[in-house]
PDB file of C-alpha atoms and ligand atoms in Angstrom:
ATOM      1  CA  MET A 578      13.686  14.860  29.202  1.00 62.00           C
ATOM      2  CA  ASN A 579      17.290  13.468  28.538  1.00 87.00           C
ATOM      3  CA  GLU A 580      16.441   9.702  28.842  1.00 95.00           C
ATOM      4  CA  LEU A 581      14.728   6.955  26.728  1.00 97.00           C
ATOM      5  CA  SER A 582      11.425   5.843  27.173  1.00 97.00           C
ATOM      6  CA  VAL A 583      12.541   2.352  26.698  1.00 97.00           C
ATOM      7  CA  ASN A 584      14.895   0.331  28.829  1.00 96.00           C
ATOM      8  CA  HIS A 585      15.833  -2.158  25.862  1.00 97.00           C
ATOM      9  CA  LEU A 586      16.092  -1.428  21.993  1.00 98.00           C
ATOM     10  CA  LEU A 587      13.872  -4.209  20.651  1.00 98.00           C
ATOM     11  CA  GLY A 588      12.435  -2.404  17.389  1.00 98.00           C
ATOM     12  CA  ILE A 589      11.384   1.154  16.092  1.00 98.00           C
ATOM     13  CA  LYS A 590       8.097   0.399  16.866  1.00 97.00           C
ATOM     14  CA  HIS A 591       8.681   0.561  20.630  1.00 98.00           C
ATOM     15  CA  LEU A 592      10.360   4.230  20.223  1.00 98.00           C
ATOM     16  CA  THR A 593       8.782   7.593  20.090  1.00 98.00           C
ATOM     17  CA  GLN A 594       9.923  10.647  17.938  1.00 98.00           C
ATOM     18  CA  ALA A 595      11.770  12.282  21.101  1.00 98.00           C
ATOM     19  CA  ASP A 596      13.763   8.894  21.426  1.00 98.00           C
ATOM     20  CA  ILE A 597      15.002   9.335  18.181  1.00 98.00           C
ATOM     21  CA  GLN A 598      15.716  12.783  18.399  1.00 98.00           C
ATOM     22  CA  LEU A 599      17.515  12.288  21.447  1.00 98.00           C
ATOM     23  CA  ILE A 600      19.316   9.264  19.874  1.00 98.00           C
ATOM     24  CA  PHE A 601      20.690  11.728  17.254  1.00 98.00           C
ATOM     25  CA  GLU A 602      21.871  14.577  19.149  1.00 98.00           C
ATOM     26  CA  THR A 603      23.540  11.909  21.750  1.00 98.00           C
ATOM     27  CA  ALA A 604      25.181  10.623  18.486  1.00 98.00           C
ATOM     28  CA  ASP A 605      26.211  13.679  17.327  1.00 98.00           C
ATOM     29  CA  HIS A 606      28.061  14.270  20.397  1.00 97.00           C
ATOM     30  CA  PHE A 607      29.967  10.911  19.671  1.00 98.00           C
ATOM     31  CA  LYS A 608      30.504  11.671  16.026  1.00 97.00           C
ATOM     32  CA  GLU A 609      32.687  14.465  17.005  1.00 97.00           C
ATOM     33  CA  VAL A 610      34.442  12.145  19.883  1.00 96.00           C
ATOM     34  CA  ILE A 611      35.380   9.734  17.051  1.00 95.00           C
ATOM     35  CA  ASN A 612      36.882  12.143  15.172  1.00 94.00           C
ATOM     36  CA  ARG A 613      39.484  13.401  17.589  1.00 95.00           C
ATOM     37  CA  PRO A 614      42.938  11.752  18.012  1.00 95.00           C
ATOM     38  CA  ILE A 615      41.662  10.288  20.992  1.00 95.00           C
ATOM     39  CA  LYS A 616      38.690   8.341  19.879  1.00 94.00           C
ATOM     40  CA  LYS A 617      37.334   7.247  23.508  1.00 95.00           C
ATOM     41  CA  VAL A 618      35.905   8.449  26.271  1.00 97.00           C
ATOM     42  CA  PRO A 619      35.491   6.640  29.499  1.00 96.00           C
ATOM     43  CA  SER A 620      31.780   6.735  30.090  1.00 95.00           C
ATOM     44  CA  LEU A 621      31.202   2.771  30.659  1.00 96.00           C
ATOM     45  CA  ARG A 622      34.132   1.949  32.266  1.00 94.00           C
ATOM     46  CA  ASP A 623      31.705   0.146  34.626  1.00 92.00           C
ATOM     47  CA  ILE A 624      29.588  -1.493  32.270  1.00 95.00           C
ATOM     48  CA  THR A 625      30.176  -4.922  30.658  1.00 96.00           C
ATOM     49  CA  ILE A 626      28.513  -6.112  27.350  1.00 97.00           C
ATOM     50  CA  ALA A 627      28.155  -9.444  25.685  1.00 96.00           C
ATOM     51  CA  ASN A 628      27.371  -9.153  21.794  1.00 97.00           C
ATOM     52  CA  LEU A 629      25.618 -12.308  20.910  1.00 96.00           C
ATOM     53  CA  PHE A 630      25.690 -13.627  16.808  1.00 96.00           C
ATOM     54  CA  PHE A 631      23.495 -16.239  16.106  1.00 96.00           C
ATOM     55  CA  GLU A 632      23.873 -15.414  12.422  1.00 94.00           C
ATOM     56  CA  ASN A 633      26.266 -13.933   9.955  1.00 93.00           C
ATOM     57  CA  SER A 634      27.297 -10.183  10.285  1.00 96.00           C
ATOM     58  CA  THR A 635      30.072  -7.885   9.156  1.00 96.00           C
ATOM     59  CA  ARG A 636      29.134  -4.355   9.710  1.00 97.00           C
ATOM     60  CA  THR A 637      27.073  -4.886  12.677  1.00 98.00           C
ATOM     61  CA  ARG A 638      29.161  -7.013  14.871  1.00 97.00           C
ATOM     62  CA  LEU A 639      32.004  -4.638  14.376  1.00 98.00           C
ATOM     63  CA  SER A 640      30.168  -1.270  14.628  1.00 98.00           C
ATOM     64  CA  PHE A 641      28.764  -2.639  18.164  1.00 98.00           C
ATOM     65  CA  GLU A 642      32.201  -3.791  19.152  1.00 98.00           C
ATOM     66  CA  LEU A 643      33.684  -0.729  18.483  1.00 98.00           C
ATOM     67  CA  ALA A 644      31.042   1.691  19.754  1.00 98.00           C
ATOM     68  CA  GLU A 645      31.134  -0.421  23.003  1.00 98.00           C
ATOM     69  CA  LYS A 646      35.132  -0.202  23.040  1.00 98.00           C
ATOM     70  CA  ARG A 647      35.237   3.803  21.958  1.00 98.00           C
ATOM     71  CA  LEU A 648      33.018   4.266  25.230  1.00 98.00           C
ATOM     72  CA  SER A 649      35.380   1.966  27.417  1.00 98.00           C
ATOM     73  CA  ALA A 650      33.061  -0.874  28.299  1.00 98.00           C
ATOM     74  CA  ASP A 651      34.346  -4.493  28.994  1.00 97.00           C
ATOM     75  CA  VAL A 652      33.226  -6.636  25.748  1.00 98.00           C
ATOM     76  CA  ILE A 653      32.758 -10.013  25.263  1.00 96.00           C
ATOM     77  CA  ASN A 654      31.700 -11.431  21.873  1.00 95.00           C
ATOM     78  CA  PHE A 655      29.654 -14.959  21.261  1.00 92.00           C
ATOM     79  CA  SER A 656      29.281 -16.327  17.935  1.00 91.00           C
ATOM     80  CA  ALA A 657      26.676 -19.515  17.828  1.00 90.00           C
ATOM     81  CA  ALA A 658      28.756 -21.306  15.059  1.00 87.00           C
ATOM     82  CA  SER A 659      31.361 -22.098  17.673  1.00 87.00           C
ATOM     83  CA  SER A 660      29.194 -22.564  20.602  1.00 90.00           C
ATOM     84  CA  SER A 661      27.510 -24.945  22.846  1.00 92.00           C
ATOM     85  CA  VAL A 662      24.479 -23.878  21.046  1.00 91.00           C
ATOM     86  CA  LYS A 663      25.759 -26.606  18.626  1.00 90.00           C
ATOM     87  CA  LYS A 664      25.218 -29.153  21.431  1.00 92.00           C
ATOM     88  CA  GLY A 665      21.387 -28.614  22.296  1.00 93.00           C
ATOM     89  CA  GLU A 666      21.948 -25.485  24.887  1.00 94.00           C
ATOM     90  CA  THR A 667      18.877 -23.301  25.013  1.00 93.00           C
ATOM     91  CA  LEU A 668      19.082 -19.396  24.197  1.00 93.00           C
ATOM     92  CA  ILE A 669      17.658 -18.615  27.615  1.00 92.00           C
ATOM     93  CA  ASP A 670      20.418 -20.926  29.019  1.00 93.00           C
ATOM     94  CA  THR A 671      23.120 -19.802  26.751  1.00 93.00           C
ATOM     95  CA  VAL A 672      22.119 -16.068  28.091  1.00 91.00           C
ATOM     96  CA  ASN A 673      21.710 -16.880  31.442  1.00 91.00           C
ATOM     97  CA  ASN A 674      25.343 -18.509  31.405  1.00 92.00           C
ATOM     98  CA  ILE A 675      26.900 -15.618  30.239  1.00 92.00           C
ATOM     99  CA  LEU A 676      24.653 -13.352  32.597  1.00 89.00           C
ATOM    100  CA  SER A 677      26.026 -14.991  35.582  1.00 90.00           C
ATOM    101  CA  MET A 678      29.382 -13.602  34.691  1.00 91.00           C
ATOM    102  CA  LYS A 679      28.193 -10.253  35.617  1.00 90.00           C
ATOM    103  CA  VAL A 680      27.096  -8.979  31.927  1.00 94.00           C
ATOM    104  CA  ASP A 681      24.961  -5.715  31.931  1.00 95.00           C
ATOM    105  CA  MET A 682      23.857  -5.510  28.357  1.00 97.00           C
ATOM    106  CA  VAL A 683      23.305  -8.099  25.430  1.00 97.00           C
ATOM    107  CA  VAL A 684      23.207  -7.064  21.943  1.00 98.00           C
ATOM    108  CA  MET A 685      21.808 -10.055  20.022  1.00 97.00           C
ATOM    109  CA  ARG A 686      21.682 -10.909  16.596  1.00 97.00           C
ATOM    110  CA  HIS A 687      19.176 -13.919  15.767  1.00 97.00           C
ATOM    111  CA  PRO A 688      17.341 -15.522  12.869  1.00 95.00           C
ATOM    112  CA  ASN A 689      14.063 -15.780  14.754  1.00 96.00           C
ATOM    113  CA  PRO A 690      11.846 -12.818  14.795  1.00 96.00           C
ATOM    114  CA  GLY A 691      10.731 -11.954  18.017  1.00 96.00           C
ATOM    115  CA  ALA A 692      13.795 -13.446  19.666  1.00 96.00           C
ATOM    116  CA  GLY A 693      14.960 -10.114  21.501  1.00 96.00           C
ATOM    117  CA  VAL A 694      11.332  -9.487  23.014  1.00 96.00           C
ATOM    118  CA  PHE A 695      11.595 -12.979  23.977  1.00 94.00           C
ATOM    119  CA  LEU A 696      14.847 -12.719  25.984  1.00 93.00           C
ATOM    120  CA  SER A 697      13.586  -9.281  27.509  1.00 94.00           C
ATOM    121  CA  GLN A 698      10.782 -11.169  28.972  1.00 93.00           C
ATOM    122  CA  HIS A 699      13.036 -14.097  30.284  1.00 90.00           C
ATOM    123  CA  ILE A 700      16.327 -12.172  31.575  1.00 88.00           C
ATOM    124  CA  ASN A 701      17.720  -9.258  33.874  1.00 88.00           C
ATOM    125  CA  ALA A 702      19.849  -7.133  31.220  1.00 93.00           C
ATOM    126  CA  SER A 703      19.483  -4.652  29.006  1.00 96.00           C
ATOM    127  CA  ILE A 704      18.782  -5.814  25.444  1.00 97.00           C
ATOM    128  CA  ILE A 705      19.461  -4.756  22.151  1.00 98.00           C
ATOM    129  CA  ASN A 706      18.424  -6.098  18.913  1.00 98.00           C
ATOM    130  CA  ALA A 707      20.875  -6.354  16.158  1.00 98.00           C
ATOM    131  CA  GLY A 708      18.457  -8.021  13.990  1.00 98.00           C
ATOM    132  CA  ASP A 709      15.848 -10.599  14.622  1.00 97.00           C
ATOM    133  CA  GLY A 710      14.997 -12.554  11.126  1.00 95.00           C
ATOM    134  CA  ALA A 711      12.861 -10.406   8.929  1.00 94.00           C
ATOM    135  CA  HIS A 712      11.519  -8.648  11.492  1.00 97.00           C
ATOM    136  CA  GLU A 713      13.335  -5.417  12.675  1.00 98.00           C
ATOM    137  CA  HIS A 714      16.999  -4.036  12.879  1.00 98.00           C
ATOM    138  CA  PRO A 715      16.511  -1.064  14.599  1.00 98.00           C
ATOM    139  CA  THR A 716      20.119   0.465  15.057  1.00 98.00           C
ATOM    140  CA  GLN A 717      20.247   0.050  11.034  1.00 98.00           C
ATOM    141  CA  ALA A 718      16.986   2.395  10.419  1.00 98.00           C
ATOM    142  CA  LEU A 719      18.611   4.705  12.974  1.00 99.00           C
ATOM    143  CA  LEU A 720      21.891   5.222  11.271  1.00 98.00           C
ATOM    144  CA  ASP A 721      19.832   5.210   8.037  1.00 98.00           C
ATOM    145  CA  CYS A 722      17.885   7.978   8.939  1.00 99.00           C
ATOM    146  CA  TYR A 723      20.705   9.857  10.851  1.00 98.00           C
ATOM    147  CA  SER A 724      22.358   9.454   7.462  1.00 98.00           C
ATOM    148  CA  ILE A 725      19.509  11.232   5.206  1.00 98.00           C
ATOM    149  CA  ARG A 726      19.707  13.890   8.091  1.00 98.00           C
ATOM    150  CA  GLU A 727      23.296  14.481   7.801  1.00 98.00           C
ATOM    151  CA  ARG A 728      23.054  14.320   3.793  1.00 98.00           C
ATOM    152  CA  LEU A 729      19.571  16.309   3.333  1.00 98.00           C
ATOM    153  CA  GLY A 730      19.547  18.670   6.605  1.00 98.00           C
ATOM    154  CA  SER A 731      16.299  16.579   7.991  1.00 98.00           C
ATOM    155  CA  VAL A 732      13.869  13.627   7.498  1.00 98.00           C
ATOM    156  CA  SER A 733      10.785  15.416   7.816  1.00 98.00           C
ATOM    157  CA  GLY A 734       9.089  15.842   4.678  1.00 98.00           C
ATOM    158  CA  LYS A 735      11.412  13.720   2.289  1.00 98.00           C
ATOM    159  CA  LYS A 736      10.458  11.380   0.352  1.00 98.00           C
ATOM    160  CA  VAL A 737      12.283   7.640   0.337  1.00 98.00           C
ATOM    161  CA  VAL A 738      11.867   4.798  -1.756  1.00 98.00           C
ATOM    162  CA  ILE A 739      12.666   1.129  -0.615  1.00 98.00           C
ATOM    163  CA  VAL A 740      13.865  -0.946  -3.317  1.00 98.00           C
ATOM    164  CA  GLY A 741      13.756  -4.787  -3.584  1.00 96.00           C
ATOM    165  CA  ASP A 742      13.211  -7.978  -1.266  1.00 95.00           C
ATOM    166  CA  ILE A 743      10.778  -5.900   1.010  1.00 96.00           C
ATOM    167  CA  LEU A 744       9.075  -9.190   2.238  1.00 95.00           C
ATOM    168  CA  HIS A 745      12.285 -10.586   3.807  1.00 93.00           C
ATOM    169  CA  SER A 746      14.221  -7.410   4.811  1.00 95.00           C
ATOM    170  CA  ARG A 747      14.069  -6.343   8.817  1.00 97.00           C
ATOM    171  CA  VAL A 748      16.041  -3.191   7.306  1.00 98.00           C
ATOM    172  CA  ALA A 749      12.780  -2.231   5.553  1.00 98.00           C
ATOM    173  CA  LEU A 750      10.389  -2.659   8.242  1.00 98.00           C
ATOM    174  CA  SER A 751      12.481  -0.785  10.647  1.00 98.00           C
ATOM    175  CA  ASN A 752      13.239   1.954   7.884  1.00 98.00           C
ATOM    176  CA  ILE A 753       9.408   2.364   7.746  1.00 98.00           C
ATOM    177  CA  PHE A 754       8.561   2.804  10.946  1.00 98.00           C
ATOM    178  CA  ALA A 755      11.339   5.221  11.809  1.00 98.00           C
ATOM    179  CA  LEU A 756      11.090   7.162   8.717  1.00 98.00           C
ATOM    180  CA  GLN A 757       7.239   7.604   9.367  1.00 98.00           C
ATOM    181  CA  LEU A 758       8.017   8.517  12.693  1.00 98.00           C
ATOM    182  CA  LEU A 759      10.218  11.355  11.382  1.00 98.00           C
ATOM    183  CA  GLY A 760       7.846  12.555   8.902  1.00 98.00           C
ATOM    184  CA  ALA A 761       9.067  11.184   5.833  1.00 98.00           C
ATOM    185  CA  LYS A 762       6.969   9.986   3.076  1.00 98.00           C
ATOM    186  CA  VAL A 763       7.749   6.157   2.249  1.00 98.00           C
ATOM    187  CA  LYS A 764       7.320   4.105  -0.683  1.00 98.00           C
ATOM    188  CA  VAL A 765       8.571   0.655  -1.552  1.00 98.00           C
ATOM    189  CA  CYS A 766       9.246  -0.745  -4.926  1.00 98.00           C
ATOM    190  CA  GLY A 767       9.900  -4.483  -6.072  1.00 96.00           C
ATOM    191  CA  PRO A 768       8.666  -7.593  -7.414  1.00 95.00           C
ATOM    192  CA  LYS A 769       4.829  -7.972  -6.486  1.00 95.00           C
ATOM    193  CA  THR A 770       5.977 -11.280  -4.663  1.00 94.00           C
ATOM    194  CA  LEU A 771       8.697  -9.426  -2.521  1.00 95.00           C
ATOM    195  CA  VAL A 772       6.189  -7.011  -1.211  1.00 97.00           C
ATOM    196  CA  PRO A 773       4.167  -7.873   1.838  1.00 96.00           C
ATOM    197  CA  LYS A 774       0.286  -7.672   1.310  1.00 95.00           C
ATOM    198  CA  TYR A 775      -0.049  -5.631   4.813  1.00 96.00           C
ATOM    199  CA  ILE A 776       2.152  -3.108   3.372  1.00 97.00           C
ATOM    200  CA  GLU A 777      -0.258  -0.381   2.354  1.00 97.00           C
ATOM    201  CA  LYS A 778      -1.828  -0.922   5.823  1.00 97.00           C
ATOM    202  CA  ILE A 779       1.048   0.717   7.585  1.00 96.00           C
ATOM    203  CA  GLY A 780       0.873   3.767   5.389  1.00 96.00           C
ATOM    204  CA  VAL A 781       3.229   2.736   2.623  1.00 98.00           C
ATOM    205  CA  GLU A 782       2.114   3.176  -1.120  1.00 98.00           C
ATOM    206  CA  VAL A 783       3.575   0.421  -3.722  1.00 98.00           C
ATOM    207  CA  GLU A 784       4.995   1.751  -6.766  1.00 98.00           C
ATOM    208  CA  SER A 785       5.992  -1.258  -9.443  1.00 95.00           C
ATOM    209  CA  ASN A 786       7.742   0.958 -11.798  1.00 97.00           C
ATOM    210  CA  LEU A 787      11.402   1.623 -10.846  1.00 98.00           C
ATOM    211  CA  LYS A 788      11.900   4.749 -12.825  1.00 98.00           C
ATOM    212  CA  ALA A 789       8.713   6.499 -11.835  1.00 98.00           C
ATOM    213  CA  ALA A 790       9.655   5.225  -8.302  1.00 98.00           C
ATOM    214  CA  LEU A 791      13.139   7.078  -8.413  1.00 98.00           C
ATOM    215  CA  GLU A 792      11.290  10.570 -10.336  1.00 98.00           C
ATOM    216  CA  TRP A 793       9.308  10.383  -7.073  1.00 98.00           C
ATOM    217  CA  CYS A 794      11.742  10.242  -4.252  1.00 98.00           C
ATOM    218  CA  ASP A 795      14.543  12.262  -2.818  1.00 98.00           C
ATOM    219  CA  VAL A 796      16.477   8.870  -1.550  1.00 98.00           C
ATOM    220  CA  ALA A 797      16.831   5.431  -2.494  1.00 98.00           C
ATOM    221  CA  ASN A 798      17.681   2.654  -0.426  1.00 98.00           C
ATOM    222  CA  MET A 799      18.464  -0.589  -2.218  1.00 98.00           C
ATOM    223  CA  LEU A 800      18.232  -3.659  -0.718  1.00 97.00           C
ATOM    224  CA  ARG A 801      19.834  -7.222  -1.495  1.00 93.00           C
ATOM    225  CA  ILE A 802      17.818 -10.333  -2.275  1.00 89.00           C
ATOM    226  CA  GLN A 803      17.751 -12.254   0.889  1.00 81.00           C
ATOM    227  CA  ASN A 804      18.096 -15.553  -0.882  1.00 78.00           C
ATOM    228  CA  GLU A 805      19.265 -17.381   2.206  1.00 81.00           C
ATOM    229  CA  ARG A 806      15.456 -16.760   3.735  1.00 79.00           C
ATOM    230  CA  MET A 807      14.032 -17.984   0.575  1.00 77.00           C
ATOM    231  CA  ASP A 808      12.921 -21.379   0.073  1.00 73.00           C
ATOM    232  CA  ILE A 809      11.075 -21.066  -3.052  1.00 74.00           C
ATOM    233  CA  SER A 810      11.667 -18.941  -6.436  1.00 82.00           C
ATOM    234  CA  TYR A 811      10.184 -15.464  -6.254  1.00 83.00           C
ATOM    235  CA  PHE A 812      11.316 -14.000  -9.735  1.00 83.00           C
ATOM    236  CA  PRO A 813      12.185 -15.647 -13.049  1.00 77.00           C
ATOM    237  CA  SER A 814      15.957 -15.011 -12.893  1.00 88.00           C
ATOM    238  CA  THR A 815      18.453 -12.739 -11.643  1.00 91.00           C
ATOM    239  CA  ARG A 816      19.054 -11.347 -14.525  1.00 93.00           C
ATOM    240  CA  GLU A 817      15.370 -10.481 -15.201  1.00 94.00           C
ATOM    241  CA  TYR A 818      15.277  -8.812 -11.763  1.00 93.00           C
ATOM    242  CA  THR A 819      18.241  -6.593 -12.060  1.00 96.00           C
ATOM    243  CA  GLN A 820      16.854  -5.196 -15.422  1.00 96.00           C
ATOM    244  CA  GLN A 821      13.279  -4.418 -13.470  1.00 96.00           C
ATOM    245  CA  TYR A 822      14.897  -3.362 -10.232  1.00 97.00           C
ATOM    246  CA  GLY A 823      18.715  -2.735 -10.544  1.00 97.00           C
ATOM    247  CA  VAL A 824      20.011   0.852 -10.136  1.00 98.00           C
ATOM    248  CA  ASN A 825      22.456   1.892 -12.842  1.00 98.00           C
ATOM    249  CA  ARG A 826      24.410   5.177 -14.049  1.00 98.00           C
ATOM    250  CA  VAL A 827      21.971   5.158 -17.318  1.00 98.00           C
ATOM    251  CA  LEU A 828      18.967   4.927 -15.189  1.00 98.00           C
ATOM    252  CA  LEU A 829      19.849   7.601 -12.654  1.00 98.00           C
ATOM    253  CA  ASP A 830      21.270   9.756 -15.323  1.00 97.00           C
ATOM    254  CA  SER A 831      18.003   9.922 -17.309  1.00 98.00           C
ATOM    255  CA  LEU A 832      15.985  11.173 -14.039  1.00 98.00           C
ATOM    256  CA  LYS A 833      15.329  14.951 -13.809  1.00 94.00           C
ATOM    257  CA  LYS A 834      17.207  15.670 -10.512  1.00 95.00           C
ATOM    258  CA  GLU A 835      20.121  13.858  -8.139  1.00 97.00           C
ATOM    259  CA  ILE A 836      18.836  11.306  -5.742  1.00 98.00           C
ATOM    260  CA  VAL A 837      20.720   9.942  -2.805  1.00 98.00           C
ATOM    261  CA  ILE A 838      21.458   6.225  -2.887  1.00 98.00           C
ATOM    262  CA  MET A 839      21.638   4.319   0.083  1.00 98.00           C
ATOM    263  CA  HIS A 840      22.456   0.642   0.947  1.00 98.00           C
ATOM    264  CA  PRO A 841      22.605  -1.155   4.328  1.00 98.00           C
ATOM    265  CA  GLY A 842      25.067  -3.787   2.806  1.00 96.00           C
ATOM    266  CA  PRO A 843      26.320  -6.483   2.047  1.00 96.00           C
ATOM    267  CA  ILE A 844      25.998  -5.203  -1.926  1.00 95.00           C
ATOM    268  CA  ASN A 845      25.561  -7.882  -4.383  1.00 94.00           C
ATOM    269  CA  ARG A 846      27.224  -5.594  -6.945  1.00 96.00           C
ATOM    270  CA  GLY A 847      25.807  -5.852 -10.611  1.00 96.00           C
ATOM    271  CA  VAL A 848      22.422  -7.055  -9.135  1.00 95.00           C
ATOM    272  CA  GLU A 849      20.544  -4.407  -7.263  1.00 96.00           C
ATOM    273  CA  ILE A 850      23.288  -1.890  -7.829  1.00 98.00           C
ATOM    274  CA  THR A 851      25.779  -1.401 -10.292  1.00 98.00           C
ATOM    275  CA  SER A 852      29.434  -0.234  -8.915  1.00 98.00           C
ATOM    276  CA  ASP A 853      29.658   2.953 -10.736  1.00 97.00           C
ATOM    277  CA  VAL A 854      26.523   3.834  -8.637  1.00 98.00           C
ATOM    278  CA  ALA A 855      27.318   2.229  -5.375  1.00 98.00           C
ATOM    279  CA  ASP A 856      30.884   4.143  -5.492  1.00 98.00           C
ATOM    280  CA  SER A 857      29.779   7.347  -6.825  1.00 98.00           C
ATOM    281  CA  LYS A 858      28.985  10.835  -4.965  1.00 97.00           C
ATOM    282  CA  GLN A 859      25.143  10.272  -4.886  1.00 97.00           C
ATOM    283  CA  SER A 860      25.894   7.272  -2.452  1.00 98.00           C
ATOM    284  CA  ILE A 861      26.257   7.741   1.038  1.00 98.00           C
ATOM    285  CA  ILE A 862      26.651   3.794   1.715  1.00 98.00           C
ATOM    286  CA  LEU A 863      30.073   4.503   3.478  1.00 98.00           C
ATOM    287  CA  GLU A 864      28.665   7.140   5.249  1.00 98.00           C
ATOM    288  CA  GLN A 865      25.997   5.182   6.819  1.00 98.00           C
ATOM    289  CA  VAL A 866      28.862   2.390   7.791  1.00 98.00           C
ATOM    290  CA  GLN A 867      30.663   5.430   9.281  1.00 97.00           C
ATOM    291  CA  ASN A 868      27.627   6.651  11.295  1.00 98.00           C
ATOM    292  CA  GLY A 869      26.775   3.450  12.264  1.00 98.00           C
ATOM    293  CA  VAL A 870      29.186   3.481  15.329  1.00 98.00           C
ATOM    294  CA  ALA A 871      28.243   7.175  16.484  1.00 98.00           C
ATOM    295  CA  ILE A 872      24.574   5.782  16.618  1.00 98.00           C
ATOM    296  CA  ARG A 873      25.494   2.628  18.338  1.00 98.00           C
ATOM    297  CA  MET A 874      27.443   4.488  20.922  1.00 98.00           C
ATOM    298  CA  ALA A 875      24.549   6.745  21.448  1.00 98.00           C
ATOM    299  CA  VAL A 876      22.246   3.931  21.842  1.00 98.00           C
ATOM    300  CA  ILE A 877      24.507   1.991  24.195  1.00 98.00           C
ATOM    301  CA  TYR A 878      24.841   4.997  26.192  1.00 98.00           C
ATOM    302  CA  LEU A 879      21.413   5.953  26.577  1.00 97.00           C
ATOM    303  CA  LEU A 880      20.233   2.520  27.742  1.00 97.00           C
ATOM    304  CA  ALA A 881      23.100   2.027  30.084  1.00 97.00           C
ATOM    305  CA  SER A 882      22.446   4.980  31.955  1.00 95.00           C
ATOM    306  CA  LYS A 883      19.067   3.762  32.874  1.00 90.00           C
ATOM    307  CA  ILE A 884      20.265   0.049  33.975  1.00 82.00           C
ATOM    308  CA  LYS A 885      21.426  -0.672  37.871  1.00 54.00           C
ATOM    309  CA  VAL A 886      24.977  -1.466  37.359  1.00 43.00           C
ATOM    310  CA  HIS A 887      26.018  -4.915  38.959  1.00 42.00           C
ATOM    311  CA  GLU A 888      27.875  -4.927  42.482  1.00 43.00           C
ATOM    312  CA  SER A 889      31.168  -6.055  41.933  1.00 41.00           C
TER     313      SER A 889
HETATM  314  N1  LIG B2014      23.716  -3.941   7.445  1.00 86.24           N
HETATM  315  C1  LIG B2014      24.223  -5.166   7.985  1.00 86.24           C
HETATM  316  O1  LIG B2014      23.250  -5.421   8.866  1.00 86.24           O
HETATM  317  O2  LIG B2014      24.902  -5.459   7.741  1.00 86.24           O
HETATM  318  P1  LIG B2014      25.771  -6.789   8.334  1.00 86.24           P
HETATM  319  O3  LIG B2014      24.527  -7.943   8.065  1.00 86.24           O
HETATM  320  O4  LIG B2014      27.089  -7.344   7.800  1.00 86.24           O
HETATM  321  O5  LIG B2014      25.641  -7.047   9.834  1.00 86.24           O
END
């Protein structure tokens, strides 16, 4: 069946393994397209997409916009910081006003967990969650798994450790769901205060020693400390955090094998990862960003094929 099981992409937890395989196969095709001299296809000439960003973003916002333009969709961009949200307009009023301009699809980043689900229950458009608070970031997990598949041949059977601030990370939760769905084994590693209490209940082991975690894994996904989501201190100091949970060249060279290093960005160089590691051949950080465009083209294309285009 060449169709997604969902009408919105709200979280990985709503997807099936077949959905992810279909997204990957479609992304394979678009990756070939964006490496051509003419990087554009006319597939979505009749679709209008609104990118609504209520939180800061570099990679996700630009990657969605580029993906939409590569598919020939019409694109409008909305940033909460310069909008009438600042005058007290609600989320539903904001989106309904945008939809009345005959918009077919909404890509939304929002600081509140569940904002995409809430919107999907109140408006008549296809919704893509581009990150909702500390909840899910589904396209990031898809591009991460796609990049592992590209570097290691498959995701199934691979051992992946997610390191750092798991508690505040939407990337961690979406990655855990996607990796498990595709047959990978997942561990997390970080300060006890930054590992959610439910983590073992969703089939994820905790390894508190970074070297042991790196010896175990094929892939280490290094996460940023999300200071903007913290109102208390979760560890004594940044220096001590780096000593215990930062990867550096000496640590990687002390392992018995070469592992793949990932990071969703933005990187705090010298905190969770040193520059010589981030910029090394073991790192696939820029491949992740590059694959983000093909993955988002695939998601948009597959969801657009399920929506009824507005009559003009
Ligand atoms: N990985 C990621 O979501 O980055 P941005 O916050 O820059 O979009």
